[in-house]
PDB file of C-alpha atoms in Angstrom:
ATOM      1  CA  MET A   1     -24.852   1.692  28.472  1.00  0.00           C
ATOM      2  CA  GLU A   2     -24.398   1.757  24.977  1.00  0.00           C
ATOM      3  CA  THR A   3     -20.988   0.186  24.157  1.00  0.00           C
ATOM      4  CA  ARG A   4     -18.791   2.120  21.284  1.00  0.00           C
ATOM      5  CA  TRP A   5     -16.811  -0.494  19.810  1.00  0.00           C
ATOM      6  CA  MET A   6     -13.590  -0.038  19.108  1.00  0.00           C
ATOM      7  CA  LYS A   7     -12.172   0.043  15.492  1.00  0.00           C
ATOM      8  CA  LEU A   8      -9.548  -2.711  15.052  1.00  0.00           C
ATOM      9  CA  TYR A   9      -8.220  -0.908  12.934  1.00  0.00           C
ATOM     10  CA  VAL A  10      -6.563   0.764  15.381  1.00  0.00           C
ATOM     11  CA  ASP A  11      -2.964  -1.494  16.315  1.00  0.00           C
ATOM     12  CA  PHE A  12      -4.125  -1.085  19.814  1.00  0.00           C
ATOM     13  CA  ALA A  13      -7.258  -2.601  20.171  1.00  0.00           C
ATOM     14  CA  PHE A  14      -6.215  -5.165  16.519  1.00  0.00           C
ATOM     15  CA  LYS A  15      -2.905  -6.324  19.173  1.00  0.00           C
ATOM     16  CA  LYS A  16      -5.239  -6.441  22.456  1.00  0.00           C
ATOM     17  CA  LEU A  17      -7.973  -9.089  21.006  1.00  0.00           C
ATOM     18  CA  PHE A  18      -5.662 -10.897  18.606  1.00  0.00           C
ATOM     19  CA  GLY A  19      -2.047 -10.822  20.597  1.00  0.00           C
ATOM     20  CA  SER A  20      -2.702 -10.936  23.936  1.00  0.00           C
ATOM     21  CA  ARG A  21      -1.374 -13.835  26.221  1.00  0.00           C
ATOM     22  CA  GLY A  22      -4.934 -14.828  27.091  1.00  0.00           C
ATOM     23  CA  ASN A  23      -6.167 -14.803  24.062  1.00  0.00           C
ATOM     24  CA  GLU A  24      -4.896 -17.590  22.041  1.00  0.00           C
ATOM     25  CA  ARG A  25      -7.527 -19.492  21.209  1.00  0.00           C
ATOM     26  CA  ILE A  26      -8.526 -16.456  19.072  1.00  0.00           C
ATOM     27  CA  LEU A  27      -5.065 -16.051  17.641  1.00  0.00           C
ATOM     28  CA  ILE A  28      -5.193 -19.602  16.686  1.00  0.00           C
ATOM     29  CA  ALA A  29      -8.377 -19.573  14.947  1.00  0.00           C
ATOM     30  CA  PHE A  30      -7.303 -16.941  13.255  1.00  0.00           C
ATOM     31  CA  LEU A  31      -4.232 -18.388  11.760  1.00  0.00           C
ATOM     32  CA  ASN A  32      -6.223 -21.384  10.799  1.00  0.00           C
ATOM     33  CA  ALA A  33      -8.673 -19.704   9.108  1.00  0.00           C
ATOM     34  CA  MET A  34      -5.926 -17.717   7.219  1.00  0.00           C
ATOM     35  CA  LEU A  35      -3.115 -20.205   7.201  1.00  0.00           C
ATOM     36  CA  LYS A  36      -5.689 -23.438   5.601  1.00  0.00           C
ATOM     37  CA  PRO A  37      -3.451 -25.930   6.921  1.00  0.00           C
ATOM     38  CA  SER A  38      -4.187 -29.510   6.249  1.00  0.00           C
ATOM     39  CA  PRO A  39      -6.214 -31.440   8.738  1.00  0.00           C
ATOM     40  CA  ASP A  40      -3.662 -33.234  10.179  1.00  0.00           C
ATOM     41  CA  LYS A  41      -1.595 -30.017  10.290  1.00  0.00           C
ATOM     42  CA  ARG A  42      -3.724 -27.793  11.852  1.00  0.00           C
ATOM     43  CA  ILE A  43      -2.789 -25.190  14.527  1.00  0.00           C
ATOM     44  CA  THR A  44      -3.059 -26.117  17.966  1.00  0.00           C
ATOM     45  CA  ASP A  45      -1.150 -23.979  19.870  1.00  0.00           C
ATOM     46  CA  VAL A  46       0.751 -20.655  19.880  1.00  0.00           C
ATOM     47  CA  THR A  47       3.093 -18.860  22.021  1.00  0.00           C
ATOM     48  CA  ILE A  48       2.780 -14.580  21.835  1.00  0.00           C
ATOM     49  CA  LEU A  49       6.283 -13.013  21.772  1.00  0.00           C
ATOM     50  CA  ASP A  50       7.232 -10.080  22.816  1.00  0.00           C
ATOM     51  CA  LYS A  51       6.769  -7.318  20.104  1.00  0.00           C
ATOM     52  CA  GLU A  52       9.892  -5.806  20.241  1.00  0.00           C
ATOM     53  CA  MET A  53      12.516  -7.833  18.225  1.00  0.00           C
ATOM     54  CA  GLY A  54      16.230  -7.172  19.223  1.00  0.00           C
ATOM     55  CA  ARG A  55      19.008  -5.115  17.555  1.00  0.00           C
ATOM     56  CA  GLU A  56      22.078  -7.629  16.566  1.00  0.00           C
ATOM     57  CA  HIS A  57      24.676  -4.526  16.554  1.00  0.00           C
ATOM     58  CA  GLN A  58      24.164  -0.953  17.873  1.00  0.00           C
ATOM     59  CA  LYS A  59      23.078   0.526  14.409  1.00  0.00           C
ATOM     60  CA  ASP A  60      20.172  -2.017  13.534  1.00  0.00           C
ATOM     61  CA  ARG A  61      16.654  -0.470  12.789  1.00  0.00           C
ATOM     62  CA  ASN A  62      13.563  -1.499  15.852  1.00  0.00           C
ATOM     63  CA  ALA A  63      11.435  -3.868  14.475  1.00  0.00           C
ATOM     64  CA  PHE A  64       7.711  -3.027  16.096  1.00  0.00           C
ATOM     65  CA  LEU A  65       5.662  -6.570  15.372  1.00  0.00           C
ATOM     66  CA  ASP A  66       2.173  -5.519  15.536  1.00  0.00           C
ATOM     67  CA  ILE A  67       2.056  -9.693  16.812  1.00  0.00           C
ATOM     68  CA  HIS A  68       4.862 -11.945  17.274  1.00  0.00           C
ATOM     69  CA  ALA A  69       4.152 -15.332  17.983  1.00  0.00           C
ATOM     70  CA  GLU A  70       5.651 -18.990  17.380  1.00  0.00           C
ATOM     71  CA  LEU A  71       3.388 -21.767  16.068  1.00  0.00           C
ATOM     72  CA  ASP A  72       3.599 -25.344  17.883  1.00  0.00           C
ATOM     73  CA  ASN A  73       5.163 -26.621  15.045  1.00  0.00           C
ATOM     74  CA  GLY A  74       7.935 -24.088  15.451  1.00  0.00           C
ATOM     75  CA  SER A  75       6.988 -21.898  12.078  1.00  0.00           C
ATOM     76  CA  LYS A  76       7.247 -18.323  13.245  1.00  0.00           C
ATOM     77  CA  VAL A  77       3.908 -15.729  12.598  1.00  0.00           C
ATOM     78  CA  ASN A  78       4.259 -12.049  12.230  1.00  0.00           C
ATOM     79  CA  ILE A  79       1.288 -10.286  11.793  1.00  0.00           C
ATOM     80  CA  GLU A  80       1.331  -6.522  10.774  1.00  0.00           C
ATOM     81  CA  ILE A  81      -2.100  -4.203  10.177  1.00  0.00           C
ATOM     82  CA  GLN A  82      -1.356  -0.684   8.056  1.00  0.00           C
ATOM     83  CA  VAL A  83      -4.442   1.669   7.811  1.00  0.00           C
ATOM     84  CA  THR A  84      -2.961   4.037   5.237  1.00  0.00           C
ATOM     85  CA  ASN A  85      -0.432   3.627   2.389  1.00  0.00           C
ATOM     86  CA  GLU A  86       3.327   4.659   3.141  1.00  0.00           C
ATOM     87  CA  HIS A  87       4.184   3.281   0.168  1.00  0.00           C
ATOM     88  CA  ASN A  88       7.060   0.812   1.773  1.00  0.00           C
ATOM     89  CA  LEU A  89       4.796  -2.539   2.403  1.00  0.00           C
ATOM     90  CA  THR A  90       6.913  -4.736  -0.037  1.00  0.00           C
ATOM     91  CA  LYS A  91       9.907  -4.095   1.497  1.00  0.00           C
ATOM     92  CA  ARG A  92       8.975  -3.489   4.647  1.00  0.00           C
ATOM     93  CA  THR A  93       6.741  -6.829   4.973  1.00  0.00           C
ATOM     94  CA  LEU A  94      10.117  -8.277   3.569  1.00  0.00           C
ATOM     95  CA  TYR A  95      12.392  -7.167   6.117  1.00  0.00           C
ATOM     96  CA  TYR A  96      10.261  -7.870   8.881  1.00  0.00           C
ATOM     97  CA  TRP A  97      10.371 -10.796   7.576  1.00  0.00           C
ATOM     98  CA  SER A  98      14.143 -11.436   7.493  1.00  0.00           C
ATOM     99  CA  ARG A  99      14.436  -9.947  11.543  1.00  0.00           C
ATOM    100  CA  THR A 100      11.468 -12.950  12.432  1.00  0.00           C
ATOM    101  CA  TYR A 101      13.164 -15.450  10.602  1.00  0.00           C
ATOM    102  CA  MET A 102      16.860 -14.939  11.536  1.00  0.00           C
ATOM    103  CA  GLU A 103      15.825 -13.748  15.418  1.00  0.00           C
ATOM    104  CA  GLY A 104      17.524 -16.040  18.234  1.00  0.00           C
ATOM    105  CA  PHE A 105      19.784 -18.197  15.611  1.00  0.00           C
ATOM    106  CA  GLN A 106      23.415 -18.254  17.319  1.00  0.00           C
ATOM    107  CA  ARG A 107      26.384 -18.592  15.509  1.00  0.00           C
ATOM    108  CA  GLY A 108      27.578 -22.387  14.324  1.00  0.00           C
ATOM    109  CA  GLU A 109      23.678 -23.214  14.785  1.00  0.00           C
ATOM    110  CA  PRO A 110      22.747 -25.661  11.614  1.00  0.00           C
ATOM    111  CA  PHE A 111      20.674 -23.960   9.504  1.00  0.00           C
ATOM    112  CA  ASP A 112      17.674 -26.596   9.199  1.00  0.00           C
ATOM    113  CA  LYS A 113      17.140 -24.649  12.621  1.00  0.00           C
ATOM    114  CA  LEU A 114      15.828 -21.575  11.315  1.00  0.00           C
ATOM    115  CA  PRO A 115      12.525 -21.506  10.986  1.00  0.00           C
ATOM    116  CA  ARG A 116       9.254 -21.288   8.695  1.00  0.00           C
ATOM    117  CA  THR A 117       8.519 -18.154   8.572  1.00  0.00           C
ATOM    118  CA  ILE A 118       5.037 -16.460   7.816  1.00  0.00           C
ATOM    119  CA  SER A 119       3.906 -13.357   7.492  1.00  0.00           C
ATOM    120  CA  ILE A 120       0.613 -11.843   7.356  1.00  0.00           C
ATOM    121  CA  ALA A 121       0.040  -8.013   6.317  1.00  0.00           C
ATOM    122  CA  ILE A 122      -3.293  -6.490   6.722  1.00  0.00           C
ATOM    123  CA  ILE A 123      -4.215  -3.280   4.783  1.00  0.00           C
ATOM    124  CA  ASP A 124      -6.610  -1.238   4.031  1.00  0.00           C
ATOM    125  CA  PHE A 125      -6.136   0.172   0.506  1.00  0.00           C
ATOM    126  CA  ILE A 126      -5.407  -1.691  -2.657  1.00  0.00           C
ATOM    127  CA  LEU A 127      -1.709  -2.514  -3.320  1.00  0.00           C
ATOM    128  CA  PHE A 128      -2.054  -4.078  -6.685  1.00  0.00           C
ATOM    129  CA  LYS A 129      -4.192  -2.562  -8.182  1.00  0.00           C
ATOM    130  CA  GLN A 130      -4.079  -3.822 -11.591  1.00  0.00           C
ATOM    131  CA  GLU A 131      -4.083  -7.614 -10.127  1.00  0.00           C
ATOM    132  CA  ALA A 132      -6.257  -9.981  -8.816  1.00  0.00           C
ATOM    133  CA  MET A 133      -9.200  -6.989  -8.716  1.00  0.00           C
ATOM    134  CA  ASN A 134     -11.661 -10.357  -7.714  1.00  0.00           C
ATOM    135  CA  ARG A 135      -8.982 -11.864  -4.954  1.00  0.00           C
ATOM    136  CA  TYR A 136      -8.319 -10.098  -1.154  1.00  0.00           C
ATOM    137  CA  HIS A 137      -6.329 -12.999  -0.142  1.00  0.00           C
ATOM    138  CA  LEU A 138      -2.812 -12.760  -2.326  1.00  0.00           C
ATOM    139  CA  ALA A 139       0.042 -15.483  -1.128  1.00  0.00           C
ATOM    140  CA  PHE A 140       3.449 -15.758  -1.684  1.00  0.00           C
ATOM    141  CA  ASP A 141       6.488 -17.949  -1.834  1.00  0.00           C
ATOM    142  CA  VAL A 142       9.940 -18.396  -3.469  1.00  0.00           C
ATOM    143  CA  THR A 143       8.924 -20.832  -6.428  1.00  0.00           C
ATOM    144  CA  GLU A 144      10.764 -21.216  -9.807  1.00  0.00           C
ATOM    145  CA  ARG A 145       9.875 -19.469 -13.073  1.00  0.00           C
ATOM    146  CA  GLU A 146       9.172 -21.623 -15.739  1.00  0.00           C
ATOM    147  CA  GLU A 147       7.345 -25.146 -13.546  1.00  0.00           C
ATOM    148  CA  GLY A 148       6.294 -23.258 -10.428  1.00  0.00           C
ATOM    149  CA  PHE A 149       8.329 -25.538  -7.786  1.00  0.00           C
ATOM    150  CA  LEU A 150       9.052 -24.204  -4.486  1.00  0.00           C
ATOM    151  CA  TRP A 151      12.585 -23.321  -3.545  1.00  0.00           C
ATOM    152  CA  ASP A 152      12.089 -24.075   0.100  1.00  0.00           C
ATOM    153  CA  ASP A 153       9.195 -23.706   2.207  1.00  0.00           C
ATOM    154  CA  THR A 154      10.832 -21.401   4.733  1.00  0.00           C
ATOM    155  CA  LEU A 155       9.076 -17.858   3.250  1.00  0.00           C
ATOM    156  CA  GLU A 156       5.755 -17.697   3.004  1.00  0.00           C
ATOM    157  CA  ILE A 157       3.544 -14.290   2.921  1.00  0.00           C
ATOM    158  CA  HIS A 158      -0.085 -12.919   2.915  1.00  0.00           C
ATOM    159  CA  LEU A 159      -1.597 -10.066   1.974  1.00  0.00           C
ATOM    160  CA  ILE A 160      -5.181  -8.613   2.480  1.00  0.00           C
ATOM    161  CA  GLU A 161      -6.219  -5.447   0.912  1.00  0.00           C
ATOM    162  CA  MET A 162      -9.513  -5.127   3.001  1.00  0.00           C
ATOM    163  CA  PRO A 163     -11.328  -2.814   0.165  1.00  0.00           C
ATOM    164  CA  LYS A 164     -11.566  -5.500  -1.991  1.00  0.00           C
ATOM    165  CA  LEU A 165     -13.026  -8.053   0.506  1.00  0.00           C
ATOM    166  CA  VAL A 166     -15.799  -5.539   1.699  1.00  0.00           C
ATOM    167  CA  LYS A 167     -16.412  -4.712  -1.827  1.00  0.00           C
ATOM    168  CA  LEU A 168     -17.427  -8.402  -2.889  1.00  0.00           C
ATOM    169  CA  TRP A 169     -19.318  -8.846   0.534  1.00  0.00           C
ATOM    170  CA  ARG A 170     -21.395  -6.104  -0.047  1.00  0.00           C
ATOM    171  CA  GLU A 171     -21.785  -6.720  -4.083  1.00  0.00           C
ATOM    172  CA  LYS A 172     -22.835 -10.155  -2.039  1.00  0.00           C
ATOM    173  CA  ARG A 173     -19.952 -12.158  -4.598  1.00  0.00           C
ATOM    174  CA  ILE A 174     -18.650 -13.467  -1.493  1.00  0.00           C
ATOM    175  CA  GLY A 175     -20.322 -14.331   2.115  1.00  0.00           C
ATOM    176  CA  PHE A 176     -19.583 -15.984   4.693  1.00  0.00           C
ATOM    177  CA  GLY A 177     -19.430 -19.428   4.209  1.00  0.00           C
ATOM    178  CA  ASP A 178     -17.560 -19.225   0.813  1.00  0.00           C
ATOM    179  CA  ASP A 179     -14.435 -18.862   3.381  1.00  0.00           C
ATOM    180  CA  GLU A 180     -13.694 -19.335   7.316  1.00  0.00           C
ATOM    181  CA  VAL A 181     -11.392 -16.397   7.531  1.00  0.00           C
ATOM    182  CA  VAL A 182     -14.249 -13.721   6.042  1.00  0.00           C
ATOM    183  CA  GLU A 183     -15.719 -13.989   9.070  1.00  0.00           C
ATOM    184  CA  TRP A 184     -13.158 -12.806  10.641  1.00  0.00           C
ATOM    185  CA  LEU A 185     -11.835 -10.125   8.778  1.00  0.00           C
ATOM    186  CA  LEU A 186     -15.169  -8.401   8.355  1.00  0.00           C
ATOM    187  CA  LEU A 187     -14.913  -8.173  12.194  1.00  0.00           C
ATOM    188  CA  LEU A 188     -12.717  -5.299  11.382  1.00  0.00           C
ATOM    189  CA  GLU A 189     -15.713  -3.301   9.345  1.00  0.00           C
ATOM    190  CA  ALA A 190     -18.313  -4.244  12.234  1.00  0.00           C
ATOM    191  CA  ASP A 191     -16.991  -1.142  14.768  1.00  0.00           C
ATOM    192  CA  GLU A 192     -19.532   0.829  13.153  1.00  0.00           C
ATOM    193  CA  ASP A 193     -22.005  -1.810  11.166  1.00  0.00           C
ATOM    194  CA  GLU A 194     -24.815  -2.980  13.847  1.00  0.00           C
ATOM    195  CA  GLU A 195     -26.349  -4.805  10.739  1.00  0.00           C
ATOM    196  CA  LEU A 196     -23.304  -6.670  10.390  1.00  0.00           C
ATOM    197  CA  ARG A 197     -22.594  -7.293  13.852  1.00  0.00           C
ATOM    198  CA  LYS A 198     -24.999  -9.458  14.141  1.00  0.00           C
ATOM    199  CA  GLU A 199     -24.442 -11.222  11.473  1.00  0.00           C
ATOM    200  CA  LEU A 200     -21.038 -11.912  12.959  1.00  0.00           C
ATOM    201  CA  GLU A 201     -22.568 -12.764  16.041  1.00  0.00           C
ATOM    202  CA  GLY A 202     -24.851 -15.384  14.061  1.00  0.00           C
ATOM    203  CA  ARG A 203     -22.073 -16.594  13.070  1.00  0.00           C
ATOM    204  CA  ALA A 204     -20.273 -17.336  16.303  1.00  0.00           C
ATOM    205  CA  MET A 205     -23.105 -19.693  16.984  1.00  0.00           C
ATOM    206  CA  ASP A 206     -21.661 -22.320  15.792  1.00  0.00           C
ATOM    207  CA  ASN A 207     -17.900 -20.880  16.337  1.00  0.00           C
ATOM    208  CA  PRO A 208     -17.045 -20.843  19.715  1.00  0.00           C
ATOM    209  CA  ALA A 209     -13.308 -18.980  19.456  1.00  0.00           C
ATOM    210  CA  LEU A 210     -15.301 -16.165  17.353  1.00  0.00           C
ATOM    211  CA  GLN A 211     -17.514 -15.856  19.978  1.00  0.00           C
ATOM    212  CA  GLU A 212     -14.804 -15.207  22.266  1.00  0.00           C
ATOM    213  CA  ALA A 213     -13.663 -12.620  20.381  1.00  0.00           C
ATOM    214  CA  MET A 214     -16.495 -10.761  19.996  1.00  0.00           C
ATOM    215  CA  GLU A 215     -17.575 -10.785  23.470  1.00  0.00           C
ATOM    216  CA  LYS A 216     -13.709  -9.887  24.978  1.00  0.00           C
ATOM    217  CA  TRP A 217     -13.927  -6.861  22.171  1.00  0.00           C
ATOM    218  CA  GLU A 218     -17.208  -5.540  23.377  1.00  0.00           C
ATOM    219  CA  ASP A 219     -15.187  -5.578  27.304  1.00  0.00           C
ATOM    220  CA  LEU A 220     -12.353  -4.159  25.432  1.00  0.00           C
ATOM    221  CA  SER A 221     -14.236  -1.720  24.808  1.00  0.00           C
ATOM    222  CA  ARG A 222     -15.944  -0.889  27.903  1.00  0.00           C
ATOM    223  CA  ASP A 223     -12.574  -0.955  29.713  1.00  0.00           C
ATOM    224  CA  PRO A 224     -11.519   2.610  31.183  1.00  0.00           C
ATOM    225  CA  ASN A 225      -8.117   2.204  31.201  1.00  0.00           C
ATOM    226  CA  ALA A 226      -8.307   0.485  27.551  1.00  0.00           C
ATOM    227  CA  ILE A 227     -10.217   3.176  26.469  1.00  0.00           C
ATOM    228  CA  ARG A 228      -7.679   5.795  26.935  1.00  0.00           C
ATOM    229  CA  GLU A 229      -4.941   3.960  25.623  1.00  0.00           C
ATOM    230  CA  TYR A 230      -7.022   3.471  22.583  1.00  0.00           C
ATOM    231  CA  GLU A 231      -7.998   7.181  22.010  1.00  0.00           C
ATOM    232  CA  ALA A 232      -4.455   8.246  22.875  1.00  0.00           C
ATOM    233  CA  ARG A 233      -3.591   5.897  19.937  1.00  0.00           C
ATOM    234  CA  HIS A 234      -6.249   6.829  17.147  1.00  0.00           C
ATOM    235  CA  LYS A 235      -5.848  10.185  18.001  1.00  0.00           C
ATOM    236  CA  ALA A 236      -2.011   9.697  17.196  1.00  0.00           C
ATOM    237  CA  MET A 237      -2.865   8.339  14.178  1.00  0.00           C
ATOM    238  CA  MET A 238      -5.992  10.451  12.609  1.00  0.00           C
ATOM    239  CA  ASP A 239      -3.107  13.268  13.727  1.00  0.00           C
ATOM    240  CA  ARG A 240      -0.711  11.487  11.485  1.00  0.00           C
ATOM    241  CA  LEU A 241      -3.391  10.676   8.571  1.00  0.00           C
ATOM    242  CA  ALA A 242      -4.076  14.452   8.550  1.00  0.00           C
ATOM    243  CA  ALA A 243      -0.526  15.140   8.207  1.00  0.00           C
ATOM    244  CA  GLU A 244      -0.053  13.199   5.914  1.00  0.00           C
ATOM    245  CA  ALA A 245      -2.519  14.289   3.771  1.00  0.00           C
ATOM    246  CA  GLU A 246      -2.230  17.978   4.370  1.00  0.00           C
ATOM    247  CA  SER A 247       1.202  17.216   2.831  1.00  0.00           C
ATOM    248  CA  LYS A 248       0.151  16.114   0.035  1.00  0.00           C
ATOM    249  CA  ARG A 249      -2.525  18.685  -0.477  1.00  0.00           C
ATOM    250  CA  ARG A 250       0.239  21.292  -0.489  1.00  0.00           C
ATOM    251  CA  GLN A 251       2.345  18.718  -2.855  1.00  0.00           C
ATOM    252  CA  GLN A 252      -0.832  18.970  -5.016  1.00  0.00           C
ATOM    253  CA  VAL A 253      -1.444  22.752  -4.562  1.00  0.00           C
ATOM    254  CA  LYS A 254       2.533  22.754  -5.507  1.00  0.00           C
ATOM    255  CA  TYR A 255       2.262  20.868  -8.609  1.00  0.00           C
ATOM    256  CA  GLU A 256      -0.397  22.715  -9.829  1.00  0.00           C
ATOM    257  CA  GLU A 257       1.417  26.074  -9.453  1.00  0.00           C
ATOM    258  CA  GLY A 258       4.375  24.672 -11.400  1.00  0.00           C
ATOM    259  CA  MET A 259       2.631  23.821 -14.006  1.00  0.00           C
ATOM    260  CA  GLU A 260       0.230  26.697 -13.770  1.00  0.00           C
ATOM    261  CA  LYS A 261       2.979  29.356 -13.951  1.00  0.00           C
ATOM    262  CA  GLY A 262       5.732  26.347 -16.515  1.00  0.00           C
ATOM    263  CA  MET A 263       2.085  27.020 -19.049  1.00  0.00           C
ATOM    264  CA  GLU A 264       2.243  30.439 -18.869  1.00  0.00           C
ATOM    265  CA  LYS A 265       5.673  30.986 -19.476  1.00  0.00           C
ATOM    266  CA  GLY A 266       5.421  28.372 -22.681  1.00  0.00           C
ATOM    267  CA  MET A 267       2.372  31.074 -23.773  1.00  0.00           C
ATOM    268  CA  GLU A 268       4.550  33.521 -23.108  1.00  0.00           C
ATOM    269  CA  LYS A 269       7.788  32.035 -25.243  1.00  0.00           C
ATOM    270  CA  GLY A 270       4.924  31.029 -27.942  1.00  0.00           C
ATOM    271  CA  MET A 271       4.185  34.584 -28.393  1.00  0.00           C
ATOM    272  CA  GLU A 272       7.478  36.329 -28.641  1.00  0.00           C
ATOM    273  CA  LYS A 273       8.470  33.058 -31.045  1.00  0.00           C
ATOM    274  CA  GLY A 274       5.556  33.514 -33.325  1.00  0.00           C
ATOM    275  CA  MET A 275       6.368  37.718 -33.344  1.00  0.00           C
ATOM    276  CA  GLU A 276       9.326  37.064 -33.960  1.00  0.00           C
ATOM    277  CA  GLN A 277       8.200  34.850 -36.871  1.00  0.00           C
ATOM    278  CA  GLY A 278       5.767  36.972 -37.956  1.00  0.00           C
ATOM    279  CA  ILE A 279       8.567  40.056 -38.401  1.00  0.00           C
ATOM    280  CA  GLU A 280      10.541  37.647 -40.157  1.00  0.00           C
ATOM    281  CA  LYS A 281       8.096  35.885 -42.448  1.00  0.00           C
ATOM    282  CA  GLY A 282       7.066  40.254 -43.073  1.00  0.00           C
ATOM    283  CA  GLU A 283      10.149  41.278 -43.763  1.00  0.00           C
ATOM    284  CA  TYR A 284      11.399  37.929 -46.352  1.00  0.00           C
ATOM    285  CA  GLN A 285       7.656  39.093 -48.398  1.00  0.00           C
ATOM    286  CA  LYS A 286       9.014  42.766 -48.863  1.00  0.00           C
ATOM    287  CA  ALA A 287      12.551  41.307 -49.985  1.00  0.00           C
ATOM    288  CA  ILE A 288      10.559  39.525 -52.592  1.00  0.00           C
ATOM    289  CA  SER A 289       8.536  42.053 -53.974  1.00  0.00           C
ATOM    290  CA  VAL A 290      11.701  44.291 -54.311  1.00  0.00           C
ATOM    291  CA  ALA A 291      13.676  41.616 -55.811  1.00  0.00           C
ATOM    292  CA  ARG A 292      10.635  41.322 -58.136  1.00  0.00           C
ATOM    293  CA  LYS A 293      10.572  44.801 -59.580  1.00  0.00           C
ATOM    294  CA  MET A 294      14.785  45.111 -59.662  1.00  0.00           C
ATOM    295  CA  ILE A 295      14.741  41.785 -61.788  1.00  0.00           C
ATOM    296  CA  ALA A 296      11.654  43.647 -63.964  1.00  0.00           C
ATOM    297  CA  LYS A 297      13.733  46.339 -64.433  1.00  0.00           C
ATOM    298  CA  GLY A 298      16.523  44.252 -65.754  1.00  0.00           C
ATOM    299  CA  ILE A 299      19.185  44.421 -62.887  1.00  0.00           C
ATOM    300  CA  GLU A 300      21.886  42.291 -61.995  1.00  0.00           C
ATOM    301  CA  GLU A 301      20.943  39.428 -60.072  1.00  0.00           C
ATOM    302  CA  GLN A 302      24.027  40.249 -57.812  1.00  0.00           C
ATOM    303  CA  MET A 303      22.908  44.062 -57.353  1.00  0.00           C
ATOM    304  CA  ILE A 304      19.403  42.710 -56.384  1.00  0.00           C
ATOM    305  CA  ALA A 305      21.256  39.911 -53.684  1.00  0.00           C
ATOM    306  CA  GLU A 306      23.191  43.252 -51.668  1.00  0.00           C
ATOM    307  CA  VAL A 307      20.083  44.966 -51.954  1.00  0.00           C
ATOM    308  CA  THR A 308      17.776  42.686 -49.918  1.00  0.00           C
ATOM    309  CA  GLY A 309      19.605  39.895 -48.602  1.00  0.00           C
ATOM    310  CA  LEU A 310      18.041  36.718 -50.990  1.00  0.00           C
ATOM    311  CA  THR A 311      20.400  34.561 -52.027  1.00  0.00           C
ATOM    312  CA  ILE A 312      21.418  34.558 -56.144  1.00  0.00           C
ATOM    313  CA  MET A 313      18.960  30.959 -56.260  1.00  0.00           C
ATOM    314  CA  GLN A 314      16.429  32.587 -54.344  1.00  0.00           C
ATOM    315  CA  ILE A 315      16.331  35.477 -56.727  1.00  0.00           C
ATOM    316  CA  GLN A 316      17.205  33.255 -60.034  1.00  0.00           C
ATOM    317  CA  GLN A 317      13.885  31.674 -59.019  1.00  0.00           C
ATOM    318  CA  LEU A 318      12.319  34.391 -58.559  1.00  0.00           C
ATOM    319  CA  ARG A 319      13.124  34.931 -62.584  1.00  0.00           C
ATOM    320  CA  SER A 320      12.152  31.664 -64.105  1.00  0.00           C
TER     321      SER A 320
END
């Protein structure tokens, strides 16, 4: 029976593979590839925490993380995967970071108990279009503007822009050997790409954690109960994307209709103004013609002004 591989961009599948208890070795390997700690500080253990974060006050906004974990050195990590640009990622990431940072901190505790907190956002769109077009992995922290030294190492944010990675990989400008995290990230692209899966299987021969990930991904894709949950979640995601696309289409139609009406109205006003100006110009030329005839007959300027509506100065200019 041929396996219909689950799309790991669907948060259900991503959470199951990387954020389930029992899959800690997969998460540890992924985080070491992503964060690149020095050899003596490699992550060796991780505790997967509840994805829903408690609220301190009743009116606080809920926070549901895709993956929420604590490392063996006490640091906290949250990982989010987002398929569409909802135009709130920068602030949303800071909000989730702050909730993770403050989680469990009790009144009266010393501030040095607050954990180093790492947020990782994996997105299937380009957030920074003009900046770093050849870098798919961007890392942020709080540094001094002039000299770049750290305020504190408590905050660390990683952004993975998948379209940039895929473009670099397909153009053969980056390969599996260039960065350990590439093979982990390209799992997200391999559900319908058999050739890529075969390449990843080859890489997995030298990477036991990657091999475990691919085996568990295949098992997950064949589990009837998981398939039902996955398909429900996938359908909900596709329905939401379709609704967003329809909303954008309607906004575009409304904008185009508004532009068309505006142009029509502008043309009407322009024609009206042009006609008015044409009439004014015609009347003016007629007054000039009459004034010239009256000047030729020696009629006084005051009389000419009363008859034609021209000013004395205009009549004097005609006379000269």
